[in-house]
Amino acid sequence: MFADRRDAGTRLGERLRDRLSGADVVVVGLPRGGVVVAYEVARALGAPLDVIVVRKLGVPYQPELGFGAIGEGGVRVLNPEIIRLASVTKEQIAEVEEAEREELSRRGERFRGGRPRVDFTGRTVIVVDDGVATGGTARAACRVARTQGAGRVVLAVPVGAPDTIASLRKDADEVVCLQAPHDLYAIGAWYSDFPQTSDEQVVELLHRAQTPPGFAGEVELDAAGVPLAGRLTVPEDAQGIVVFVHGSGSSRHSPRNRYVAAALNREGLGTLLFDLLTPDEEIDRANVFDIRLLAERLAAATAWLRGRPEADGLSVGYFGASTGAAAALWAAAEPDSDVAAIVSRGGRPDLAGERLSAVRAATLLIVGGDDHVVLGLNQAAQQRLRCENQLRIVPGATHLFEEPGALEAVAELARDWFAEHFRRG
């Protein structure tokens, strides 16, 4: 059993985290109770949260028994068997559907409060409810996600009827269900505490997901006169801020860096993800591998960050991936650098060359156990470091840490390293 919907969402998020690490994910909840579960899933994955508004079409004389469902975008799902067994007429279907479409529109406007829908185009959309019995609303929600451009649809629920779960695999690319008891007679029976969720609670959770305490928003950095796009997140009472330095061919939208950043945010660490080059500069591939140029941009971005009120008095660290790790170490070797800590994920610290011996910031090198070439380069680079340093190997991981649990291990190592050295600072 689950203690409550929050407990169910936390457990569901843990299950999904390994399966979807590195994916570009959006979490959507089914109002009302499903949004409470979805909020915890979104927190676990560091993903945006939205709703998919669907309405069950209930048998007129027994509204709790659904003969179908409707959803945003004109989606309509009917269950012919229940319609036949309950002797629901076409006139009754039309009457119930008309009433529910009005409610569908009203709730969509109320829940989002005028905010636009989160863009699903090409992304993995996780549809979350607090449980499924007949599956009508879940099926409709999956179809809504498809019509809005989802690249992949995952249905995730804490509990569901086995036959229904099996049938929903036709509507979702993947179905994740923690409990599928054969004696499921009521969803609420699998929760110790299963109160009604109000519209106000749904609105509050969606607002909280959109505007977490502290500061979170898109920014434009001034890197020595060059405007660069970024996203700055500083939780309330942050311990410090980690600047992400992406590798060649990547950007501030890197799903792996975003995953790690979200994990750091949950632990009270601020993050800055930004593009090291302008779109025009990226056209020249030589710029992507110009470590000196990238390090200069990083130093300028750090100076810009120091001038922000959100960063006042906070320690700063660097998280570098691939060639970005070399740029982080190069910048940290400057005499006036006061960076507190550096973490390299699958990095190329060797590209920092002779500057490695001048780095003073505590440095953690994380390498996949099966990334043999990069592991050798990191071992050689570690011998040239004179600062506090460690090399941590994630067993079974390759260069991109795509294996189950690999990226989560990176996030945990990075979190602990930054938290410890920010406290010292």
CSV table of N, CA, C and O in Angstrom, one decimal, residues 14-130:
chain,number,residue,atom,x,y,z
A,14,GLU,N,11.2,7.3,-8.6
A,14,GLU,CA,12.4,6.5,-8.4
A,14,GLU,C,12.4,5.4,-9.5
A,14,GLU,O,13.5,5.1,-10.0
A,15,ARG,N,11.3,4.8,-9.8
A,15,ARG,CA,11.3,3.7,-10.8
A,15,ARG,C,11.6,4.3,-12.2
A,15,ARG,O,12.3,3.7,-13.0
A,16,LEU,N,11.1,5.5,-12.4
A,16,LEU,CA,11.2,6.1,-13.8
A,16,LEU,C,12.6,6.7,-14.0
A,16,LEU,O,13.0,6.8,-15.1
A,17,ARG,N,13.2,7.1,-12.9
A,17,ARG,CA,14.5,7.8,-13.1
A,17,ARG,C,15.5,7.0,-13.8
A,17,ARG,O,16.2,7.5,-14.7
A,18,ASP,N,15.7,5.7,-13.5
A,18,ASP,CA,16.6,4.9,-14.2
A,18,ASP,C,16.3,4.6,-15.6
A,18,ASP,O,17.1,4.6,-16.5
A,19,ARG,N,15.0,4.4,-15.9
A,19,ARG,CA,14.5,4.1,-17.2
A,19,ARG,C,14.7,5.3,-18.2
A,19,ARG,O,14.9,5.1,-19.4
A,20,LEU,N,14.5,6.5,-17.7
A,20,LEU,CA,14.4,7.7,-18.5
A,20,LEU,C,15.6,8.6,-18.4
A,20,LEU,O,15.5,9.8,-18.8
A,21,SER,N,16.7,8.3,-17.7
A,21,SER,CA,17.8,9.2,-17.5
A,21,SER,C,18.3,9.6,-18.9
A,21,SER,O,18.5,8.8,-19.8
A,22,GLY,N,18.5,10.9,-19.1
A,22,GLY,CA,19.0,11.4,-20.3
A,22,GLY,C,17.9,11.8,-21.3
A,22,GLY,O,18.2,12.4,-22.3
A,23,ALA,N,16.7,11.4,-21.1
A,23,ALA,CA,15.6,11.7,-22.1
A,23,ALA,C,15.1,13.1,-21.9
A,23,ALA,O,15.2,13.6,-20.8
A,24,ASP,N,14.5,13.7,-22.9
A,24,ASP,CA,13.9,15.0,-22.8
A,24,ASP,C,12.4,14.8,-22.4
A,24,ASP,O,11.6,14.4,-23.3
A,25,VAL,N,12.2,14.9,-21.1
A,25,VAL,CA,10.9,14.5,-20.6
A,25,VAL,C,10.0,15.6,-20.2
A,25,VAL,O,10.4,16.6,-19.7
A,26,VAL,N,8.7,15.4,-20.4
A,26,VAL,CA,7.6,16.2,-19.8
A,26,VAL,C,6.7,15.3,-19.0
A,26,VAL,O,6.3,14.2,-19.5
A,27,VAL,N,6.3,15.7,-17.8
A,27,VAL,CA,5.4,15.0,-17.0
A,27,VAL,C,4.1,15.7,-17.0
A,27,VAL,O,4.0,16.9,-16.8
A,28,VAL,N,3.0,14.9,-17.2
A,28,VAL,CA,1.7,15.5,-17.2
A,28,VAL,C,0.8,14.6,-16.3
A,28,VAL,O,0.9,13.4,-16.3
A,29,GLY,N,0.0,15.3,-15.4
A,29,GLY,CA,-0.9,14.6,-14.5
A,29,GLY,C,-2.3,14.7,-15.0
A,29,GLY,O,-2.7,15.7,-15.6
A,30,LEU,N,-3.1,13.7,-14.6
A,30,LEU,CA,-4.5,13.8,-14.8
A,30,LEU,C,-5.2,14.3,-13.6
A,30,LEU,O,-5.1,13.8,-12.5
A,31,PRO,N,-5.9,15.5,-13.8
A,31,PRO,CA,-6.6,16.1,-12.6
A,31,PRO,C,-7.7,15.2,-12.2
A,31,PRO,O,-8.3,14.5,-13.0
A,32,ARG,N,-8.0,15.1,-10.8
A,32,ARG,CA,-7.2,16.0,-10.0
A,32,ARG,C,-6.1,15.2,-9.2
A,32,ARG,O,-5.0,15.7,-9.1
A,33,GLY,N,-6.4,14.0,-8.7
A,33,GLY,CA,-5.5,13.3,-7.9
A,33,GLY,C,-4.2,12.9,-8.6
A,33,GLY,O,-3.1,12.9,-8.0
A,34,GLY,N,-4.2,12.7,-9.9
A,34,GLY,CA,-3.0,12.4,-10.7
A,34,GLY,C,-2.0,13.5,-10.7
A,34,GLY,O,-0.8,13.2,-10.8
A,35,VAL,N,-2.4,14.7,-10.5
A,35,VAL,CA,-1.5,15.8,-10.5
A,35,VAL,C,-0.6,15.8,-9.2
A,35,VAL,O,0.6,16.1,-9.3
A,36,VAL,N,-1.1,15.3,-8.1
A,36,VAL,CA,-0.4,15.2,-6.9
A,36,VAL,C,0.7,14.2,-7.1
A,36,VAL,O,1.9,14.4,-6.7
A,37,VAL,N,0.4,13.1,-7.7
A,37,VAL,CA,1.4,12.0,-8.0
A,37,VAL,C,2.4,12.6,-9.0
A,37,VAL,O,3.6,12.4,-8.8
A,38,ALA,N,1.9,13.2,-10.0
A,38,ALA,CA,2.8,13.7,-11.1
A,38,ALA,C,3.8,14.8,-10.6
A,38,ALA,O,4.9,14.8,-11.1
A,39,TYR,N,3.4,15.6,-9.6
A,39,TYR,CA,4.2,16.6,-9.1
A,39,TYR,C,5.5,16.0,-8.5
A,39,TYR,O,6.6,16.5,-8.8
A,40,GLU,N,5.4,14.9,-7.8
A,40,GLU,CA,6.5,14.2,-7.2
A,40,GLU,C,7.4,13.5,-8.3
A,40,GLU,O,8.6,13.5,-8.2
A,41,VAL,N,6.7,13.0,-9.3
A,41,VAL,CA,7.4,12.4,-10.4
A,41,VAL,C,8.3,13.4,-11.1
A,41,VAL,O,9.5,13.2,-11.4
A,42,ALA,N,7.7,14.6,-11.4
A,42,ALA,CA,8.4,15.7,-12.1
A,42,ALA,C,9.6,16.1,-11.3
A,42,ALA,O,10.7,16.4,-11.8
A,43,ARG,N,9.4,16.2,-9.9
A,43,ARG,CA,10.6,16.6,-9.1
A,43,ARG,C,11.7,15.6,-9.2
A,43,ARG,O,12.9,15.9,-9.2
A,44,ALA,N,11.3,14.3,-9.2
A,44,ALA,CA,12.3,13.2,-9.2
A,44,ALA,C,13.1,13.3,-10.5
A,44,ALA,O,14.3,13.0,-10.5
A,45,LEU,N,12.4,13.6,-11.6
A,45,LEU,CA,13.1,13.6,-12.9
A,45,LEU,C,13.7,14.9,-13.3
A,45,LEU,O,14.3,15.1,-14.3
A,46,GLY,N,13.3,16.0,-12.5
A,46,GLY,CA,13.8,17.3,-12.9
A,46,GLY,C,13.1,17.8,-14.2
A,46,GLY,O,13.8,18.4,-15.0
A,47,ALA,N,11.9,17.4,-14.4
A,47,ALA,CA,11.2,17.7,-15.6
A,47,ALA,C,10.0,18.7,-15.4
A,47,ALA,O,9.5,18.8,-14.3
A,48,PRO,N,9.6,19.4,-16.5
A,48,PRO,CA,8.5,20.3,-16.4
A,48,PRO,C,7.2,19.5,-16.1
A,48,PRO,O,7.1,18.4,-16.5
A,49,LEU,N,6.2,20.2,-15.5
A,49,LEU,CA,5.0,19.6,-15.2
A,49,LEU,C,3.8,20.3,-15.8
A,49,LEU,O,3.8,21.6,-15.9
A,50,ASP,N,2.9,19.6,-16.4
A,50,ASP,CA,1.7,20.2,-17.0
A,50,ASP,C,0.5,19.2,-16.7
A,50,ASP,O,0.7,18.2,-16.0
A,51,VAL,N,-0.7,19.6,-17.2
A,51,VAL,CA,-1.8,18.7,-17.0
A,51,VAL,C,-2.3,18.3,-18.4
A,51,VAL,O,-2.1,19.0,-19.4
A,52,ILE,N,-3.0,17.2,-18.5
A,52,ILE,CA,-3.8,16.8,-19.7
A,52,ILE,C,-5.2,16.7,-19.1
A,52,ILE,O,-5.4,15.8,-18.3
A,53,VAL,N,-6.1,17.5,-19.5
A,53,VAL,CA,-7.4,17.5,-19.0
A,53,VAL,C,-8.3,16.5,-19.8
A,53,VAL,O,-8.4,16.7,-21.0
A,54,VAL,N,-8.8,15.5,-19.1
A,54,VAL,CA,-9.7,14.6,-19.7
A,54,VAL,C,-10.9,14.5,-18.8
A,54,VAL,O,-10.8,14.8,-17.6
A,55,ARG,N,-12.0,14.1,-19.4
A,55,ARG,CA,-13.2,13.9,-18.6
A,55,ARG,C,-13.8,12.5,-18.9
A,55,ARG,O,-14.0,12.1,-20.0
A,56,LYS,N,-14.1,11.8,-17.8
A,56,LYS,CA,-14.8,10.5,-17.9
A,56,LYS,C,-16.2,10.8,-18.4
A,56,LYS,O,-16.9,11.7,-17.9
A,57,LEU,N,-16.7,9.9,-19.2
A,57,LEU,CA,-18.1,9.9,-19.6
A,57,LEU,C,-18.8,8.8,-18.8
A,57,LEU,O,-18.5,7.6,-19.0
A,58,GLY,N,-19.6,9.2,-17.9
A,58,GLY,CA,-20.2,8.2,-16.9
A,58,GLY,C,-21.6,7.8,-17.4
A,58,GLY,O,-22.4,8.6,-17.9
A,59,VAL,N,-21.9,6.6,-17.1
A,59,VAL,CA,-23.3,6.0,-17.3
A,59,VAL,C,-24.3,6.9,-16.6
A,59,VAL,O,-24.1,7.2,-15.4
A,60,PRO,N,-25.3,7.4,-17.2
A,60,PRO,CA,-26.2,8.4,-16.6
A,60,PRO,C,-26.7,8.0,-15.2
A,60,PRO,O,-26.8,8.8,-14.3
A,61,TYR,N,-27.1,6.7,-15.0
A,61,TYR,CA,-27.6,6.3,-13.7
A,61,TYR,C,-26.6,5.8,-12.8
A,61,TYR,O,-26.8,5.4,-11.6
A,62,GLN,N,-25.3,5.7,-13.2
A,62,GLN,CA,-24.2,5.3,-12.4
A,62,GLN,C,-22.9,6.0,-12.9
A,62,GLN,O,-22.0,5.4,-13.5
A,63,PRO,N,-22.8,7.3,-12.6
A,63,PRO,CA,-21.7,8.2,-13.1
A,63,PRO,C,-20.3,7.7,-12.9
A,63,PRO,O,-19.4,8.0,-13.6
A,64,GLU,N,-20.1,6.9,-11.8
A,64,GLU,CA,-18.7,6.4,-11.5
A,64,GLU,C,-18.3,5.4,-12.5
A,64,GLU,O,-17.1,5.1,-12.6
A,65,LEU,N,-19.3,4.7,-13.2
A,65,LEU,CA,-18.9,3.7,-14.2
A,65,LEU,C,-18.8,4.4,-15.5
A,65,LEU,O,-19.7,5.0,-16.1
A,66,GLY,N,-17.6,4.5,-16.1
A,66,GLY,CA,-17.3,5.2,-17.3
A,66,GLY,C,-17.5,4.3,-18.5
A,66,GLY,O,-17.0,3.2,-18.6
A,67,PHE,N,-18.2,4.9,-19.5
A,67,PHE,CA,-18.4,4.2,-20.8
A,67,PHE,C,-17.5,4.8,-21.8
A,67,PHE,O,-17.5,4.4,-23.0
A,68,GLY,N,-16.6,5.8,-21.4
A,68,GLY,CA,-15.7,6.4,-22.3
A,68,GLY,C,-15.1,7.6,-21.7
A,68,GLY,O,-15.2,7.9,-20.5
A,69,ALA,N,-14.4,8.4,-22.5
A,69,ALA,CA,-13.7,9.6,-22.0
A,69,ALA,C,-13.4,10.5,-23.2
A,69,ALA,O,-13.4,10.1,-24.3
A,70,ILE,N,-13.3,11.8,-22.9
A,70,ILE,CA,-12.9,12.8,-23.9
A,70,ILE,C,-11.7,13.6,-23.3
A,70,ILE,O,-11.5,13.7,-22.1
A,71,GLY,N,-11.0,14.2,-24.3
A,71,GLY,CA,-9.8,14.9,-23.9
A,71,GLY,C,-9.6,16.1,-24.7
A,71,GLY,O,-10.3,16.3,-25.7
A,72,GLU,N,-8.6,17.0,-24.3
A,72,GLU,CA,-8.3,18.2,-25.1
A,72,GLU,C,-7.9,17.8,-26.5
A,72,GLU,O,-7.4,16.7,-26.8
A,73,GLY,N,-8.2,18.7,-27.4
A,73,GLY,CA,-7.9,18.5,-28.8
A,73,GLY,C,-8.9,17.6,-29.6
A,73,GLY,O,-8.6,17.1,-30.7
A,74,GLY,N,-10.1,17.5,-29.0
A,74,GLY,CA,-11.1,16.7,-29.7
A,74,GLY,C,-11.0,15.2,-29.5
A,74,GLY,O,-11.7,14.4,-30.2
A,75,VAL,N,-10.1,14.7,-28.6
A,75,VAL,CA,-10.0,13.3,-28.5
A,75,VAL,C,-11.2,12.7,-27.8
A,75,VAL,O,-11.8,13.2,-26.9
A,76,ARG,N,-11.6,11.5,-28.3
A,76,ARG,CA,-12.8,10.8,-27.8
A,76,ARG,C,-12.6,9.3,-27.8
A,76,ARG,O,-12.2,8.7,-28.8
A,77,VAL,N,-12.8,8.7,-26.7
A,77,VAL,CA,-12.6,7.3,-26.5
A,77,VAL,C,-13.9,6.7,-25.9
A,77,VAL,O,-14.4,7.1,-24.9
A,78,LEU,N,-14.5,5.6,-26.6
A,78,LEU,CA,-15.7,5.0,-26.1
A,78,LEU,C,-15.4,3.5,-25.8
A,78,LEU,O,-14.5,2.9,-26.5
A,79,ASN,N,-16.1,2.9,-24.8
A,79,ASN,CA,-16.0,1.5,-24.5
A,79,ASN,C,-17.3,0.8,-24.9
A,79,ASN,O,-18.3,0.9,-24.2
A,80,PRO,N,-17.3,0.2,-26.1
A,80,PRO,CA,-18.5,-0.4,-26.7
A,80,PRO,C,-19.1,-1.4,-25.7
A,80,PRO,O,-20.4,-1.6,-25.7
A,81,GLU,N,-18.3,-2.2,-25.0
A,81,GLU,CA,-18.8,-3.2,-24.1
A,81,GLU,C,-19.7,-2.7,-23.0
A,81,GLU,O,-20.8,-3.1,-22.7
A,82,ILE,N,-19.1,-1.6,-22.4
A,82,ILE,CA,-19.9,-1.0,-21.3
A,82,ILE,C,-21.1,-0.3,-21.8
A,82,ILE,O,-22.2,-0.4,-21.2
A,83,ILE,N,-21.0,0.3,-22.9
A,83,ILE,CA,-22.2,0.9,-23.5
A,83,ILE,C,-23.3,-0.1,-23.8
A,83,ILE,O,-24.5,0.1,-23.5
A,84,ARG,N,-22.9,-1.3,-24.3
A,84,ARG,CA,-23.9,-2.3,-24.5
A,84,ARG,C,-24.5,-2.9,-23.2
A,84,ARG,O,-25.7,-3.0,-23.1
A,85,LEU,N,-23.6,-3.2,-22.3
A,85,LEU,CA,-24.1,-3.8,-21.0
A,85,LEU,C,-24.9,-2.9,-20.2
A,85,LEU,O,-25.9,-3.3,-19.5
A,86,ALA,N,-24.6,-1.5,-20.3
A,86,ALA,CA,-25.3,-0.6,-19.5
A,86,ALA,C,-26.5,0.0,-20.3
A,86,ALA,O,-27.2,0.9,-19.8
A,87,SER,N,-26.7,-0.4,-21.5
A,87,SER,CA,-27.8,0.0,-22.4
A,87,SER,C,-27.8,1.5,-22.5
A,87,SER,O,-28.9,2.2,-22.4
A,88,VAL,N,-26.7,2.1,-22.8
A,88,VAL,CA,-26.6,3.6,-22.9
A,88,VAL,C,-26.9,3.9,-24.4
A,88,VAL,O,-26.4,3.4,-25.3
A,89,THR,N,-27.9,4.8,-24.6
A,89,THR,CA,-28.4,5.2,-25.9
A,89,THR,C,-27.5,6.2,-26.5
A,89,THR,O,-26.7,6.9,-25.9
A,90,LYS,N,-27.6,6.4,-27.8
A,90,LYS,CA,-26.9,7.5,-28.5
A,90,LYS,C,-27.2,8.8,-28.0
A,90,LYS,O,-26.3,9.7,-27.9
A,91,GLU,N,-28.5,9.0,-27.7
A,91,GLU,CA,-28.9,10.3,-27.2
A,91,GLU,C,-28.3,10.6,-25.8
A,91,GLU,O,-27.8,11.7,-25.5
A,92,GLN,N,-28.2,9.6,-25.0
A,92,GLN,CA,-27.5,9.7,-23.7
A,92,GLN,C,-26.0,10.0,-23.8
A,92,GLN,O,-25.5,10.9,-23.1
A,93,ILE,N,-25.4,9.3,-24.8
A,93,ILE,CA,-24.0,9.6,-25.0
A,93,ILE,C,-23.7,11.0,-25.4
A,93,ILE,O,-22.9,11.7,-24.9
A,94,ALA,N,-24.6,11.5,-26.3
A,94,ALA,CA,-24.4,12.9,-26.8
A,94,ALA,C,-24.7,13.9,-25.7
A,94,ALA,O,-23.9,14.9,-25.5
A,95,GLU,N,-25.6,13.6,-24.8
A,95,GLU,CA,-26.0,14.5,-23.7
A,95,GLU,C,-24.8,14.6,-22.7
A,95,GLU,O,-24.4,15.7,-22.2
A,96,VAL,N,-24.3,13.4,-22.3
A,96,VAL,CA,-23.2,13.4,-21.3
A,96,VAL,C,-22.0,14.0,-21.9
A,96,VAL,O,-21.3,14.8,-21.2
A,97,GLU,N,-21.7,13.8,-23.2
A,97,GLU,CA,-20.5,14.3,-23.8
A,97,GLU,C,-20.6,15.8,-23.9
A,97,GLU,O,-19.6,16.5,-23.7
A,98,GLU,N,-21.7,16.4,-24.2
A,98,GLU,CA,-21.8,17.8,-24.3
A,98,GLU,C,-21.6,18.5,-23.0
A,98,GLU,O,-20.9,19.5,-22.9
A,99,ALA,N,-22.1,17.9,-21.9
A,99,ALA,CA,-21.9,18.5,-20.6
A,99,ALA,C,-20.4,18.4,-20.2
A,99,ALA,O,-19.9,19.4,-19.6
A,100,GLU,N,-19.8,17.3,-20.5
A,100,GLU,CA,-18.4,17.1,-20.1
A,100,GLU,C,-17.5,18.0,-20.9
A,100,GLU,O,-16.4,18.4,-20.4
A,101,ARG,N,-17.8,18.3,-22.1
A,101,ARG,CA,-16.9,19.1,-22.9
A,101,ARG,C,-16.9,20.6,-22.4
A,101,ARG,O,-15.8,21.2,-22.4
A,102,GLU,N,-18.0,21.0,-21.9
A,102,GLU,CA,-18.0,22.4,-21.2
A,102,GLU,C,-17.1,22.4,-20.0
A,102,GLU,O,-16.4,23.3,-19.8
A,103,GLU,N,-17.2,21.3,-19.2
A,103,GLU,CA,-16.4,21.2,-18.0
A,103,GLU,C,-14.9,21.0,-18.4
A,103,GLU,O,-14.0,21.5,-17.7
A,104,LEU,N,-14.6,20.3,-19.5
A,104,LEU,CA,-13.3,20.1,-19.9
A,104,LEU,C,-12.6,21.5,-20.2
A,104,LEU,O,-11.5,21.7,-19.8
A,105,SER,N,-13.3,22.3,-21.0
A,105,SER,CA,-12.8,23.6,-21.3
A,105,SER,C,-12.6,24.5,-20.1
A,105,SER,O,-11.5,25.2,-19.9
A,106,ARG,N,-13.5,24.5,-19.2
A,106,ARG,CA,-13.5,25.3,-18.0
A,106,ARG,C,-12.3,24.9,-17.1
A,106,ARG,O,-11.5,25.8,-16.6
A,107,ARG,N,-12.0,23.6,-17.0
A,107,ARG,CA,-11.0,23.2,-16.1
A,107,ARG,C,-9.6,23.4,-16.7
A,107,ARG,O,-8.6,23.8,-16.0
A,108,GLY,N,-9.5,23.3,-18.0
A,108,GLY,CA,-8.2,23.6,-18.7
A,108,GLY,C,-7.8,25.0,-18.4
A,108,GLY,O,-6.6,25.3,-18.1
A,109,GLU,N,-8.7,25.9,-18.6
A,109,GLU,CA,-8.4,27.3,-18.4
A,109,GLU,C,-8.1,27.6,-16.9
A,109,GLU,O,-7.1,28.4,-16.6
A,110,ARG,N,-8.8,27.0,-16.0
A,110,ARG,CA,-8.6,27.2,-14.6
A,110,ARG,C,-7.3,26.7,-14.1
A,110,ARG,O,-6.5,27.3,-13.4
A,111,PHE,N,-6.9,25.4,-14.5
A,111,PHE,CA,-5.7,24.8,-14.0
A,111,PHE,C,-4.5,25.5,-14.5
A,111,PHE,O,-3.5,25.7,-13.8
A,112,ARG,N,-4.5,25.9,-15.8
A,112,ARG,CA,-3.2,26.6,-16.3
A,112,ARG,C,-3.2,28.1,-16.0
A,112,ARG,O,-2.1,28.7,-16.1
A,113,GLY,N,-4.3,28.7,-15.7
A,113,GLY,CA,-4.3,30.1,-15.3
A,113,GLY,C,-3.7,31.0,-16.4
A,113,GLY,O,-3.0,32.0,-16.1
A,114,GLY,N,-4.1,30.6,-17.6
A,114,GLY,CA,-3.6,31.5,-18.7
A,114,GLY,C,-2.2,31.1,-19.3
A,114,GLY,O,-1.8,31.7,-20.3
A,115,ARG,N,-1.5,30.2,-18.6
A,115,ARG,CA,-0.2,29.8,-19.1
A,115,ARG,C,-0.4,28.9,-20.4
A,115,ARG,O,-1.3,28.1,-20.4
A,116,PRO,N,0.5,29.0,-21.3
A,116,PRO,CA,0.4,28.1,-22.5
A,116,PRO,C,0.8,26.7,-22.1
A,116,PRO,O,1.4,26.4,-21.1
A,117,ARG,N,0.3,25.7,-22.9
A,117,ARG,CA,0.7,24.3,-22.6
A,117,ARG,C,2.2,24.1,-22.8
A,117,ARG,O,2.8,24.8,-23.6
A,118,VAL,N,2.8,23.2,-22.1
A,118,VAL,CA,4.1,22.8,-22.3
A,118,VAL,C,4.2,22.1,-23.7
A,118,VAL,O,3.4,21.3,-24.0
A,119,ASP,N,5.2,22.4,-24.5
A,119,ASP,CA,5.4,21.9,-25.8
A,119,ASP,C,5.8,20.4,-25.7
A,119,ASP,O,6.8,20.1,-25.1
A,120,PHE,N,5.0,19.5,-26.4
A,120,PHE,CA,5.3,18.1,-26.3
A,120,PHE,C,6.1,17.6,-27.5
A,120,PHE,O,6.6,16.5,-27.6
A,121,THR,N,6.3,18.5,-28.5
A,121,THR,CA,6.8,18.1,-29.8
A,121,THR,C,8.2,17.3,-29.7
A,121,THR,O,9.2,17.9,-29.2
A,122,GLY,N,8.1,16.1,-30.1
A,122,GLY,CA,9.3,15.2,-30.1
A,122,GLY,C,9.8,14.8,-28.8
A,122,GLY,O,10.8,14.1,-28.7
A,123,ARG,N,9.1,15.1,-27.7
A,123,ARG,CA,9.6,14.8,-26.4
A,123,ARG,C,9.0,13.5,-25.8
A,123,ARG,O,7.9,13.0,-26.3
A,124,THR,N,9.5,13.0,-24.8
A,124,THR,CA,8.9,11.9,-24.0
A,124,THR,C,7.9,12.4,-23.0
A,124,THR,O,8.3,13.1,-22.1
A,125,VAL,N,6.7,12.1,-23.2
A,125,VAL,CA,5.6,12.6,-22.3
A,125,VAL,C,5.2,11.4,-21.4
A,125,VAL,O,4.8,10.4,-21.8
A,126,ILE,N,5.3,11.7,-20.1
A,126,ILE,CA,4.9,10.7,-19.1
A,126,ILE,C,3.6,11.1,-18.6
A,126,ILE,O,3.4,12.2,-17.9
A,127,VAL,N,2.6,10.3,-18.9
A,127,VAL,CA,1.2,10.5,-18.4
A,127,VAL,C,1.0,9.8,-17.1
A,127,VAL,O,1.2,8.6,-17.0
A,128,VAL,N,0.6,10.6,-16.0
A,128,VAL,CA,0.6,10.1,-14.7
A,128,VAL,C,-0.8,10.2,-14.1
A,128,VAL,O,-1.5,11.3,-14.2
A,129,ASP,N,-1.3,9.1,-13.5
A,129,ASP,CA,-2.6,9.2,-12.7
A,129,ASP,C,-2.3,8.5,-11.4
A,129,ASP,O,-1.3,7.8,-11.2
A,130,ASP,N,-3.3,8.6,-10.5
A,130,ASP,CA,-3.1,8.0,-9.2
A,130,ASP,C,-3.5,6.5,-9.2
A,130,ASP,O,-3.4,5.8,-8.2
